[in-house]
PDB file of C-alpha atoms in Angstrom:
ATOM      1  CA  ALA N   1       0.120  -0.058   0.005  1.00  0.00           C
ATOM      2  CA  GLN N   2       1.206   2.842  -0.640  1.00  0.00           C
ATOM      3  CA  SER N   3       2.219   5.576   2.194  1.00  0.00           C
ATOM      4  CA  VAL N   4       4.707   8.250   3.773  1.00  0.00           C
ATOM      5  CA  THR N   5       5.566   7.705   6.873  1.00  0.00           C
ATOM      6  CA  GLN N   6       7.033  10.866   8.973  1.00  0.00           C
ATOM      7  CA  PRO N   7       8.949   9.600  11.594  1.00  0.00           C
ATOM      8  CA  ASP N   8       9.132  12.667  14.337  1.00  0.00           C
ATOM      9  CA  ILE N   9       5.926  13.454  15.428  1.00  0.00           C
ATOM     10  CA  HIS N  10       6.735  16.547  17.653  1.00  0.00           C
ATOM     11  CA  ILE N  11      10.774  18.157  16.981  1.00  0.00           C
ATOM     12  CA  THR N  12      13.039  20.692  20.158  1.00  0.00           C
ATOM     13  CA  VAL N  13      15.730  22.413  18.360  1.00  0.00           C
ATOM     14  CA  SER N  14      16.956  25.849  19.307  1.00  0.00           C
ATOM     15  CA  GLU N  15      16.987  28.763  16.950  1.00  0.00           C
ATOM     16  CA  GLY N  16      20.730  28.320  14.942  1.00  0.00           C
ATOM     17  CA  ALA N  17      20.845  25.898  15.456  1.00  0.00           C
ATOM     18  CA  SER N  18      20.415  23.216  11.940  1.00  0.00           C
ATOM     19  CA  LEU N  19      17.450  20.408  11.170  1.00  0.00           C
ATOM     20  CA  GLU N  20      16.638  17.617   9.338  1.00  0.00           C
ATOM     21  CA  LEU N  21      12.767  15.930   9.486  1.00  0.00           C
ATOM     22  CA  ARG N  22      12.595  12.386   8.206  1.00  0.00           C
ATOM     23  CA  CYS N  23      10.090  11.020   5.330  1.00  0.00           C
ATOM     24  CA  ASN N  24      10.123   7.219   4.253  1.00  0.00           C
ATOM     25  CA  TYR N  25       7.378   6.770   1.541  1.00  0.00           C
ATOM     26  CA  SER N  26       6.573   3.362   0.916  1.00  0.00           C
ATOM     27  CA  TYR N  27       5.564   3.857  -3.000  1.00  0.00           C
ATOM     28  CA  GLY N  28       5.372   1.162  -6.478  1.00  0.00           C
ATOM     29  CA  ALA N  29       5.692   4.270  -9.046  1.00  0.00           C
ATOM     30  CA  THR N  30       8.856   6.747  -9.856  1.00  0.00           C
ATOM     31  CA  PRO N  31       7.461   8.646  -6.657  1.00  0.00           C
ATOM     32  CA  TYR N  32       7.021  12.870  -6.909  1.00  0.00           C
ATOM     33  CA  LEU N  33       7.438  14.597  -3.723  1.00  0.00           C
ATOM     34  CA  PHE N  34       6.996  17.296  -1.696  1.00  0.00           C
ATOM     35  CA  TRP N  35       7.628  19.124   1.997  1.00  0.00           C
ATOM     36  CA  TYR N  36       4.232  21.567   2.439  1.00  0.00           C
ATOM     37  CA  VAL N  37       4.747  23.735   5.978  1.00  0.00           C
ATOM     38  CA  GLN N  38       0.881  24.599   7.599  1.00  0.00           C
ATOM     39  CA  SER N  39       1.704  28.264  10.018  1.00  0.00           C
ATOM     40  CA  PRO N  40      -1.110  28.134  13.097  1.00  0.00           C
ATOM     41  CA  GLY N  41      -3.844  28.670  11.234  1.00  0.00           C
ATOM     42  CA  GLN N  42      -2.760  29.285   8.256  1.00  0.00           C
ATOM     43  CA  GLY N  43      -3.164  26.989   4.943  1.00  0.00           C
ATOM     44  CA  LEU N  44      -0.665  24.676   3.398  1.00  0.00           C
ATOM     45  CA  GLN N  45       2.881  26.487   2.052  1.00  0.00           C
ATOM     46  CA  LEU N  46       4.551  24.419  -0.550  1.00  0.00           C
ATOM     47  CA  LEU N  47       8.524  24.227   0.099  1.00  0.00           C
ATOM     48  CA  LEU N  48       9.855  22.557  -2.290  1.00  0.00           C
ATOM     49  CA  LYS N  49       8.972  19.345  -4.511  1.00  0.00           C
ATOM     50  CA  TYR N  50      10.827  16.616  -6.428  1.00  0.00           C
ATOM     51  CA  PHE N  51      10.127  15.142  -9.272  1.00  0.00           C
ATOM     52  CA  SER N  52      13.221  14.127 -11.375  1.00  0.00           C
ATOM     53  CA  GLY N  53      17.211  15.207 -11.825  1.00  0.00           C
ATOM     54  CA  ASP N  54      18.829  16.111  -9.481  1.00  0.00           C
ATOM     55  CA  THR N  55      18.589  14.418  -5.602  1.00  0.00           C
ATOM     56  CA  LEU N  56      19.177  17.758  -4.008  1.00  0.00           C
ATOM     57  CA  VAL N  57      16.464  19.956  -4.300  1.00  0.00           C
ATOM     58  CA  GLN N  58      16.436  23.273  -3.970  1.00  0.00           C
ATOM     59  CA  GLY N  59      13.644  25.529  -1.799  1.00  0.00           C
ATOM     60  CA  ILE N  60      11.922  28.672  -0.534  1.00  0.00           C
ATOM     61  CA  LYS N  61      12.427  30.424   3.494  1.00  0.00           C
ATOM     62  CA  GLY N  62      16.229  28.512   3.375  1.00  0.00           C
ATOM     63  CA  PHE N  63      15.222  24.424   3.735  1.00  0.00           C
ATOM     64  CA  GLU N  64      16.363  21.808   1.192  1.00  0.00           C
ATOM     65  CA  ALA N  65      15.783  17.720   0.690  1.00  0.00           C
ATOM     66  CA  GLU N  66      17.604  15.176  -0.641  1.00  0.00           C
ATOM     67  CA  PHE N  67      16.097  12.293  -2.356  1.00  0.00           C
ATOM     68  CA  LYS N  68      17.398   8.880  -1.342  1.00  0.00           C
ATOM     69  CA  ARG N  69      15.602   6.585  -3.671  1.00  0.00           C
ATOM     70  CA  SER N  70      17.211   3.381  -1.601  1.00  0.00           C
ATOM     71  CA  GLN N  71      16.192   4.577   1.206  1.00  0.00           C
ATOM     72  CA  SER N  72      13.142   5.227  -0.268  1.00  0.00           C
ATOM     73  CA  SER N  73      13.485   8.749   1.078  1.00  0.00           C
ATOM     74  CA  PHE N  74      13.270  12.494   1.053  1.00  0.00           C
ATOM     75  CA  ASN N  75      14.059  14.454   4.642  1.00  0.00           C
ATOM     76  CA  LEU N  76      13.874  18.090   4.670  1.00  0.00           C
ATOM     77  CA  ARG N  77      17.030  20.285   6.115  1.00  0.00           C
ATOM     78  CA  LYS N  78      17.895  22.838   6.816  1.00  0.00           C
ATOM     79  CA  PRO N  79      21.146  24.001   8.777  1.00  0.00           C
ATOM     80  CA  SER N  80      20.039  27.261  10.812  1.00  0.00           C
ATOM     81  CA  VAL N  81      16.313  27.616  12.287  1.00  0.00           C
ATOM     82  CA  HIS N  82      14.671  30.346  12.457  1.00  0.00           C
ATOM     83  CA  TRP N  83      11.994  31.369  15.643  1.00  0.00           C
ATOM     84  CA  SER N  84       9.760  31.656  12.801  1.00  0.00           C
ATOM     85  CA  ASP N  85      10.269  27.685  11.387  1.00  0.00           C
ATOM     86  CA  ALA N  86       7.672  27.056  14.250  1.00  0.00           C
ATOM     87  CA  ALA N  87       5.030  24.877  12.280  1.00  0.00           C
ATOM     88  CA  GLU N  88       3.386  21.834  11.285  1.00  0.00           C
ATOM     89  CA  TYR N  89       5.640  19.767   8.117  1.00  0.00           C
ATOM     90  CA  PHE N  90       3.924  17.464   5.703  1.00  0.00           C
ATOM     91  CA  CYS N  91       5.397  15.074   3.670  1.00  0.00           C
ATOM     92  CA  ALA N  92       3.691  13.926   0.628  1.00  0.00           C
ATOM     93  CA  VAL N  93       4.084  11.561  -2.476  1.00  0.00           C
ATOM     94  CA  THR N  94       2.293  12.106  -5.795  1.00  0.00           C
ATOM     95  CA  ASN N  95       2.818  10.430  -9.357  1.00  0.00           C
ATOM     96  CA  ALA N  96       2.106  10.991 -13.102  1.00  0.00           C
ATOM     97  CA  GLY N  97      -0.707   8.283 -12.702  1.00  0.00           C
ATOM     98  CA  ASN N  98      -3.026   7.901 -10.329  1.00  0.00           C
ATOM     99  CA  ASN N  99      -5.110  11.136 -10.604  1.00  0.00           C
ATOM    100  CA  ARG N 100      -2.056  12.493  -8.936  1.00  0.00           C
ATOM    101  CA  LYS N 101      -3.420  11.827  -5.722  1.00  0.00           C
ATOM    102  CA  LEU N 102      -1.302  13.076  -3.305  1.00  0.00           C
ATOM    103  CA  ILE N 103       0.110  10.643  -0.056  1.00  0.00           C
ATOM    104  CA  TRP N 104       0.748  12.954   3.084  1.00  0.00           C
ATOM    105  CA  GLY N 105       2.154  12.210   5.893  1.00  0.00           C
ATOM    106  CA  LEU N 106       1.150  13.059   9.495  1.00  0.00           C
ATOM    107  CA  GLY N 107       3.023  15.758  10.194  1.00  0.00           C
ATOM    108  CA  THR N 108       6.046  16.662  12.377  1.00  0.00           C
ATOM    109  CA  SER N 109       5.406  20.248  14.303  1.00  0.00           C
ATOM    110  CA  LEU N 110       8.157  21.299  14.862  1.00  0.00           C
ATOM    111  CA  ALA N 111       8.968  23.978  18.068  1.00  0.00           C
ATOM    112  CA  VAL N 112      11.901  25.851  18.476  1.00  0.00           C
ATOM    113  CA  ASN N 113      13.569  27.766  21.607  1.00  0.00           C
ATOM    114  CA  PRO N 114      14.950  30.664  21.344  1.00  0.00           C
TER     115      PRO N 114
ATOM    116  CA  GLU D   1      -1.261  36.451  -8.103  1.00  0.00           C
ATOM    117  CA  ALA D   2      -4.562  36.489  -5.834  1.00  0.00           C
ATOM    118  CA  GLY D   3      -4.102  33.120  -3.481  1.00  0.00           C
ATOM    119  CA  VAL D   4      -7.335  30.628  -3.564  1.00  0.00           C
ATOM    120  CA  ALA D   5      -9.945  32.094  -0.912  1.00  0.00           C
ATOM    121  CA  GLN D   6     -12.236  30.179   1.557  1.00  0.00           C
ATOM    122  CA  SER D   7     -15.486  31.711   3.452  1.00  0.00           C
ATOM    123  CA  PRO D   8     -16.150  31.697   6.168  1.00  0.00           C
ATOM    124  CA  ARG D   9     -13.079  31.262   7.989  1.00  0.00           C
ATOM    125  CA  TYR D  10     -14.313  30.311  10.511  1.00  0.00           C
ATOM    126  CA  LYS D  11     -17.509  28.499  12.138  1.00  0.00           C
ATOM    127  CA  ILE D  12     -19.180  26.719  15.279  1.00  0.00           C
ATOM    128  CA  ILE D  13     -22.659  25.028  14.988  1.00  0.00           C
ATOM    129  CA  GLU D  14     -24.618  22.290  16.801  1.00  0.00           C
ATOM    130  CA  LYS D  15     -25.019  18.867  14.998  1.00  0.00           C
ATOM    131  CA  ARG D  16     -27.888  18.026  13.016  1.00  0.00           C
ATOM    132  CA  GLN D  17     -27.141  21.638  11.034  1.00  0.00           C
ATOM    133  CA  SER D  18     -26.145  22.242   7.996  1.00  0.00           C
ATOM    134  CA  VAL D  19     -23.316  23.862   6.964  1.00  0.00           C
ATOM    135  CA  ALA D  20     -21.138  24.921   3.835  1.00  0.00           C
ATOM    136  CA  PHE D  21     -18.199  26.419   2.773  1.00  0.00           C
ATOM    137  CA  TRP D  22     -17.563  28.490  -0.020  1.00  0.00           C
ATOM    138  CA  CYS D  23     -13.838  28.458  -2.071  1.00  0.00           C
ATOM    139  CA  ASN D  24     -12.477  30.389  -5.414  1.00  0.00           C
ATOM    140  CA  PRO D  25      -9.740  29.448  -6.995  1.00  0.00           C
ATOM    141  CA  ILE D  26      -6.742  30.669  -8.785  1.00  0.00           C
ATOM    142  CA  SER D  27      -7.545  32.170 -11.720  1.00  0.00           C
ATOM    143  CA  GLY D  28      -7.535  29.125 -14.606  1.00  0.00           C
ATOM    144  CA  HIS D  29      -6.520  26.421 -12.653  1.00  0.00           C
ATOM    145  CA  ALA D  30      -8.371  24.042 -13.677  1.00  0.00           C
ATOM    146  CA  THR D  31      -8.132  21.339 -11.138  1.00  0.00           C
ATOM    147  CA  LEU D  32      -9.533  21.767  -7.490  1.00  0.00           C
ATOM    148  CA  TYR D  33      -9.343  19.373  -4.128  1.00  0.00           C
ATOM    149  CA  TRP D  34     -11.605  20.354  -0.810  1.00  0.00           C
ATOM    150  CA  TYR D  35      -9.835  18.344   1.796  1.00  0.00           C
ATOM    151  CA  GLN D  36     -10.598  17.398   5.703  1.00  0.00           C
ATOM    152  CA  GLN D  37      -8.341  18.100   7.948  1.00  0.00           C
ATOM    153  CA  ILE D  38      -8.567  16.949  11.335  1.00  0.00           C
ATOM    154  CA  LEU D  39      -6.242  17.892  14.576  1.00  0.00           C
ATOM    155  CA  GLY D  40      -2.973  16.860  14.368  1.00  0.00           C
ATOM    156  CA  GLN D  41      -3.261  14.459  11.082  1.00  0.00           C
ATOM    157  CA  GLY D  42      -2.170  14.985   7.933  1.00  0.00           C
ATOM    158  CA  PRO D  43      -5.635  16.189   4.812  1.00  0.00           C
ATOM    159  CA  LYS D  44      -6.865  13.347   3.607  1.00  0.00           C
ATOM    160  CA  LEU D  45      -8.946  13.872  -0.006  1.00  0.00           C
ATOM    161  CA  LEU D  46     -12.554  14.988   0.005  1.00  0.00           C
ATOM    162  CA  ILE D  47     -13.360  15.288  -3.420  1.00  0.00           C
ATOM    163  CA  GLN D  48     -10.991  16.613  -6.556  1.00  0.00           C
ATOM    164  CA  PHE D  49     -12.319  18.582  -9.282  1.00  0.00           C
ATOM    165  CA  GLN D  50     -11.223  18.670 -12.946  1.00  0.00           C
ATOM    166  CA  ASN D  51     -13.157  21.829 -14.290  1.00  0.00           C
ATOM    167  CA  ASN D  52     -16.601  21.050 -13.730  1.00  0.00           C
ATOM    168  CA  GLY D  53     -15.966  17.521 -13.131  1.00  0.00           C
ATOM    169  CA  VAL D  54     -15.876  14.611 -10.590  1.00  0.00           C
ATOM    170  CA  VAL D  55     -11.890  12.980 -11.181  1.00  0.00           C
ATOM    171  CA  ASP D  56     -12.362  11.596  -7.727  1.00  0.00           C
ATOM    172  CA  ASP D  57     -14.979  11.538  -4.908  1.00  0.00           C
ATOM    173  CA  SER D  58     -13.863   7.686  -3.599  1.00  0.00           C
ATOM    174  CA  GLN D  59     -14.245   9.844   0.488  1.00  0.00           C
ATOM    175  CA  LEU D  60     -16.665  11.391   0.720  1.00  0.00           C
ATOM    176  CA  PRO D  61     -19.251  10.786   2.822  1.00  0.00           C
ATOM    177  CA  LYS D  62     -21.765  10.959   0.866  1.00  0.00           C
ATOM    178  CA  ASP D  63     -24.722  10.375   2.815  1.00  0.00           C
ATOM    179  CA  ARG D  64     -23.860  13.716   4.505  1.00  0.00           C
ATOM    180  CA  PHE D  65     -21.421  15.740   1.991  1.00  0.00           C
ATOM    181  CA  SER D  66     -21.855  17.352  -1.285  1.00  0.00           C
ATOM    182  CA  ALA D  67     -20.183  19.459  -3.273  1.00  0.00           C
ATOM    183  CA  GLU D  68     -20.487  20.748  -6.760  1.00  0.00           C
ATOM    184  CA  ARG D  69     -17.798  23.215  -9.047  1.00  0.00           C
ATOM    185  CA  LEU D  70     -20.217  25.958 -11.304  1.00  0.00           C
ATOM    186  CA  LYS D  71     -18.945  26.585 -13.938  1.00  0.00           C
ATOM    187  CA  GLY D  72     -14.967  25.017 -13.458  1.00  0.00           C
ATOM    188  CA  VAL D  73     -14.092  27.857 -11.334  1.00  0.00           C
ATOM    189  CA  ASP D  74     -16.252  28.564  -7.658  1.00  0.00           C
ATOM    190  CA  SER D  75     -17.112  25.383  -5.600  1.00  0.00           C
ATOM    191  CA  THR D  76     -19.543  24.532  -2.616  1.00  0.00           C
ATOM    192  CA  LEU D  77     -18.825  22.339   0.003  1.00  0.00           C
ATOM    193  CA  LYS D  78     -21.769  20.948   2.107  1.00  0.00           C
ATOM    194  CA  ILE D  79     -21.743  19.224   5.336  1.00  0.00           C
ATOM    195  CA  GLN D  80     -25.549  17.908   6.362  1.00  0.00           C
ATOM    196  CA  PRO D  81     -27.084  16.760   8.715  1.00  0.00           C
ATOM    197  CA  ALA D  82     -23.379  17.552  10.521  1.00  0.00           C
ATOM    198  CA  LYS D  83     -21.661  14.863  13.169  1.00  0.00           C
ATOM    199  CA  LEU D  84     -19.935  16.090  16.211  1.00  0.00           C
ATOM    200  CA  GLU D  85     -16.265  13.334  14.481  1.00  0.00           C
ATOM    201  CA  ASP D  86     -16.495  17.017  11.552  1.00  0.00           C
ATOM    202  CA  SER D  87     -14.846  19.086  14.114  1.00  0.00           C
ATOM    203  CA  ALA D  88     -12.058  20.295  11.661  1.00  0.00           C
ATOM    204  CA  VAL D  89     -10.063  22.022   8.764  1.00  0.00           C
ATOM    205  CA  TYR D  90     -11.630  21.959   5.489  1.00  0.00           C
ATOM    206  CA  LEU D  91      -8.529  23.293   3.190  1.00  0.00           C
ATOM    207  CA  CYS D  92      -9.321  24.163  -0.247  1.00  0.00           C
ATOM    208  CA  ALA D  93      -6.879  23.741  -2.856  1.00  0.00           C
ATOM    209  CA  SER D  94      -5.972  24.202  -6.794  1.00  0.00           C
ATOM    210  CA  SER D  95      -3.530  23.252  -9.275  1.00  0.00           C
ATOM    211  CA  LEU D  96      -3.292  23.772 -13.829  1.00  0.00           C
ATOM    212  CA  ALA D  97      -4.224  21.320 -14.215  1.00  0.00           C
ATOM    213  CA  LEU D  98      -4.335  17.137 -14.338  1.00  0.00           C
ATOM    214  CA  ALA D  99      -2.116  16.490 -16.982  1.00  0.00           C
ATOM    215  CA  GLY D 100       2.054  16.187 -16.067  1.00  0.00           C
ATOM    216  CA  VAL D 101       1.833  17.000 -11.806  1.00  0.00           C
ATOM    217  CA  ASN D 102       1.303  20.434 -10.164  1.00  0.00           C
ATOM    218  CA  GLU D 103       1.563  21.645  -7.539  1.00  0.00           C
ATOM    219  CA  GLN D 104      -1.592  22.204  -5.092  1.00  0.00           C
ATOM    220  CA  PHE D 105      -1.834  25.743  -3.250  1.00  0.00           C
ATOM    221  CA  PHE D 106      -4.508  25.669  -0.708  1.00  0.00           C
ATOM    222  CA  GLY D 107      -6.339  27.964   1.055  1.00  0.00           C
ATOM    223  CA  PRO D 108      -6.175  29.575   4.429  1.00  0.00           C
ATOM    224  CA  GLY D 109      -9.049  26.879   4.965  1.00  0.00           C
ATOM    225  CA  THR D 110     -12.577  27.864   6.786  1.00  0.00           C
ATOM    226  CA  ARG D 111     -11.886  25.976  10.926  1.00  0.00           C
ATOM    227  CA  LEU D 112     -15.776  23.980  11.838  1.00  0.00           C
ATOM    228  CA  THR D 113     -16.978  23.194  15.670  1.00  0.00           C
ATOM    229  CA  VAL D 114     -19.677  21.191  15.876  1.00  0.00           C
ATOM    230  CA  LEU D 115     -21.138  21.056  19.544  1.00  0.00           C
TER     231      LEU D 115
END
């Protein structure tokens, strides 16, 4: 079955520290991968996406993610976290078929200590 | 460009009442999605439109939920009658087209509380 797992429900980091949010997927076809961020009371905003090509993708707000097919992972990273990064982060996967339906993870809640 | 608009932002109703949500997608976006997001979970797709036709409504509780997309632009989602478990944020999203894989742009959502 198609699924996305975000192993960490909640993470707390100090401002200025590095961040890595994990995402593992189970998908039979070539995956198209996304990371979205949801700030309190806001809708979802796309941080970055991977369709093909370079497995290290750059996104907005200083985020990057690396696609590792051998590990079925698409982890999100940021070298130095800002207090405004506190939010909920969702990983999602789809493919060119299946009506492009997004399969979502349950999300990781990020708290940032000053 | 203007983003996806949704209204109302908040709604409180009692169980067994009816409620409707409205969504105006980004101009030119052919595909429109309604999601339900329960607290602590990821979004769950309720229904997907391509222009004014339904592409996927497999997870829409059709005994109480209905949705339409008039003229392939605006859309409304209705719940009648509401249950306590319908308390959630209802997100509308749109994307350019079904062909290829396109980014979905989300509205701010409508937070529904059923008492």
